[in-house]
Amino acid sequence: MTAPLVSIVMPVFDDVTTIALALESALAQTLDDVEIICVDDASTDGTDAVIERFVARDDRVRLIRHEKNASAFQARRTGVLAARAEHLLFLDGDDELVPSAAQTALGLATSADADLVGFGVTIVEGDGRTGNAYERRLQPIHDELRGDDVLRGLFPIDKPAQGQLWRYLFRTSILRSAYAMLPEDLELPRINDLPLMFLVAGLAMSYVSMGDKLYRYHFGRGGSGHRVDSIERAEFYASAIRSIDSIRGAVDDLATAHTEAELLRASYESTRSSIIGYVCFQLVERSDADVLDMALAHLMSLAPAEDIIRAAARFYPVTLKTLKFHMPRPLLGTRPVRNVLLATSNLRTGGVSAVLTSQARYLTDAGYHVTVVARSAGSEPHAVPAGVDLVELTSRDLLGRLAEWRSICRDHDIDVVIDHQVLYTQYWPEFALAARAEGALTIGWIHNFVARPVLDGTDRLELIEACSKTLAHITVLSPLDAAYFRLRGIEHVSFAPNPPSPLLLDSLSHAPEKQAPGEKIRLVWWGRLEQRTKQVYELIEVGAQLRAQGASFSITVIGPDWDDVTARKFNARARQRGVADAVVAIGPLRGARLEAEIDAADAFVTTSLIEGYQLTIAEAQARGLPVFMYELPWLTLVQDNDGIVSVPQGDASGLARQIVRSTGTRETYLELSSASIANARRVLDRDYTRLYVDVLNGTPAHELSPSPTMDDARILLGLFSFYAARSHSGSSARPSAAPAELGIRLWSWAAPLGRQALQKLPGLRPLAHRAKGWLRAR
C-alpha cells in the first residue's frame, strides 16, 4: 500500500457530540492522499461507535483503542507511532480543519524542506463569534526560522509560551524523536501539547509559516474556559505545571548536544514560568470565591512561592492584586544584603523625606549601596545624599509602574526594599511582590501611629494586616504600634525610632543655656501648616486661653503652607479670635534663621492630634526648650521625659495653665530646660547604624519587639475609640457619639483587635464593653 502524504492524528475522548463534524472536516480535505488516525482514549459515551461508522464508510479512517484513559498526550503518541506519512497534522475531536489545510501546508513544507509549518487559526467562541484577542495572539509571527532561531522564535524568552500542536504541520520523524525522549508511560491530563511542542522546537532545524487560517478551534468545548468551581477542577488546571516539569530531564539531555545549550535552558525556564503564571491567572480569574483559597494553596504545593510570584509578575501582573492576600511571608537573613532600595513618593526636605535621607546616609556609611526610588515626580536634587542614586518612576498606569519597579530591582541588583509608603498608598503590596519576583524582599516602614487610618477613615490599616505576609518585616515607630500588630497576630514587627535630624545633631553639639522667661512668655512652633493631624489652629486657641488667663505671651508659628492651611488663613483666624498681635504665622525658615527664632523662644508648644515620631520635640529640647503639648502617649520621645508637660487632647485651657505655671518660677523652668537637653541626648545614644543593619538582616533586638501588655491593650482600645469618634466629628476634640450605623461599622472593623486582646488579656472585657457602648454598637 502506498504511504499517504499526510497523516491526520485525532486524539479523542468522550467527543460523541462533536467527533462527526471533526471527521467530516478531515475527510473533506482537497488532498485525497491522507490517512486519519483516531485514537480513542477509552471513551465511555459511544465516541468509538461513531468513528466505526466512518471507518466502514472510508478506508482512510483508522481507529485505535486505548484500554484505559491515558491522556491526550499518550493518545497522540499512539497516533504518531502509527502514522505512515512523512508529514502529520493534529486535529482534536471537537475542532475542524478547513478543506485546504493538508494540501496547503504540505505544499509549503515540501517547497521549503521544512521540519515545521505554521499556519493561522480561527478561534470560535461559544456564540459563534471569531476574531478575539486570543485568536490574534495565535497567528504566526515569523515567516521563516532556521537552526537555533526555531526555538528562539517559537518560544521567545520572557514572552507567554504558546505550544498548541494543532497550529503546525510536522515532519513525523521530529515528533517521534521528541516522544522518544520521554517516558513511555507519561500521562499529562492538562497542557499535554506544549511539552511535546517545546522539544520539537528544540530539535527542529527549519520552520516556515503562512497566514492562511487552516484550523478552527472551538473555545470552551474541551478543558479550557470553564469556571473553577471545585478543588478537583483547580487541581486539573494546576496539573499543567506537572506537564512542563515532566520534560526537564529531556531538556537537560537535549542540552548536552545542543549548539545553544544556555538558550535551551533559558527558554525552558521562561516557558515553565509562563505556564505557572498562566495557571495562576486562571485560578485567580476563574475560581469561585469559596474555592480560591484551596486552589492557590494547591498551586503552592506544586511550585515554590518564589516561582509563582516571579511568574505572575513577569507574565500576568494583574494577578498580583489577588496574590497579595495569599503568599507566604519571605524571610530576611537568607542571603547577604548589599544593595538597598528606599521607596518614597518624592524626595524633598522635611517629613518622611528627612527620615529617608538620614537613613540613606547611615546605610551608605555601613557599606550598602543605596538607591532611592520616587514614585512621583518633583524630587529636589539637593535632597539626595552623596553616593545615593535617585530614580523616578515615569509610567502612569499601575502595570507599567510595576514593570519599571521590577526593572529597577533587577538593574540595581536590589536585595532589600524599605518602603516608606505603606501607610500612604494602596498598591504597596503589588510593588512588594514585584520586587520579590526579582529576588528583593520588602520591609514596610510605617511613619505614623497605627490608628492614623482610623482617623482618616481609610482601609489602609486593614490592607496592611491583610497583606502583612507580603512584607519580610514591618517597622513601626513605637512599642505601642508593635503591640497592636502583635495583638493582631502579626509577629514580624519591631519598632525603630527615627534618626536624629541635622538640626538635632547640630543643636546638641552646642546646646545653649536657657534663661527663665521674663515678663513675656515667648513660645514657638515649627512644622508644616496642616490642620487635620497637626491641628495648627489649636495654637490660636491656646493663645486665646493664655490671654484669658492674663498672660503676656507670643506664639511664633513657622512653616510652609500646606493643603488646607496657609499663613494668610492662619493669621486671619488669629485676628478673628482676637490674638493676632500675639499669635503669628511667619512662613518657612531654614538654617541659621530658624535656629535664631528657636533660640529666641522660651518653650515649644505643640497641639498635634496624631504623630508617628515628632522629631521637632527632640529638636526643641536639644536647644533647651521645655515642651508643652497635647498627649500623644505612644511617642517614645515623651516617655520618661521630664522636659515635657502634657495635657489631654483638646484641653487648650489646661495647656495654657501649665505654660503659665511652669514658666512662672525660675527653678521650675530651669529644671524643665535641663531635663529637655538630657532627654534630647538620649536620642543620640542609640546606634542607628546597628539598628538598620539588624533590621535588614532580620535580627532586630529583642527589646524592639516587646510582647503586648495589659496596659498596651487598654491604651490601644481607648485610642482607637477616640480616633474613630474623631474621624466622624472632623473637628471637635470631644465629639458627641457617632450615629449608630457608623458606630456599628467602626466596631465591626475594630472588633478583631478587641477579640485578640481579650484572648490574651481577659481583664480588658469591661473596657471593651464600654468602647462598644461609646460607638453605639450594642
XYZ file of C-alpha atoms in Angstrom, residues 324-325 422-426 428-429 446 449-471 474 484-485 488 490 720 744-753 755:
50
model
C -1.006 39.738 47.754
C -3.560 38.181 50.117
C 2.913 51.503 53.154
C 0.647 53.800 55.160
C 0.072 56.182 52.267
C -0.535 54.137 49.123
C -2.845 51.220 48.382
C 2.439 48.814 48.021
C 1.660 45.044 48.206
C 5.210 52.914 58.984
C 0.675 55.968 64.776
C -1.162 52.809 63.821
C -4.580 54.434 64.363
C -3.952 57.052 61.658
C -6.127 55.211 59.077
C -8.960 55.109 61.607
C -8.748 58.889 61.941
C -8.576 59.276 58.157
C -11.453 56.883 57.565
C -9.431 54.723 55.152
C -8.824 50.996 54.870
C -5.021 51.348 54.956
C -4.682 49.509 58.268
C -6.892 46.675 57.074
C -4.742 46.432 53.956
C -1.521 46.275 55.969
C -2.936 43.493 58.112
C -4.438 41.541 55.216
C -1.216 41.774 53.182
C 1.301 41.665 56.019
C 2.861 38.486 54.634
C 3.985 40.253 51.502
C 6.440 42.042 53.810
C 7.217 45.667 59.476
C -1.047 46.473 68.144
C 0.281 44.232 65.385
C -3.483 41.091 65.767
C 1.374 39.660 63.226
C -8.950 53.586 68.686
C -21.583 49.565 64.211
C -19.333 49.748 61.151
C -16.376 51.002 63.177
C -16.961 48.380 65.843
C -17.107 45.595 63.268
C -13.761 46.858 61.971
C -12.146 47.163 65.431
C -13.748 44.067 66.980
C -10.994 41.652 65.812
C -8.439 43.729 67.738
C -11.079 39.774 70.469
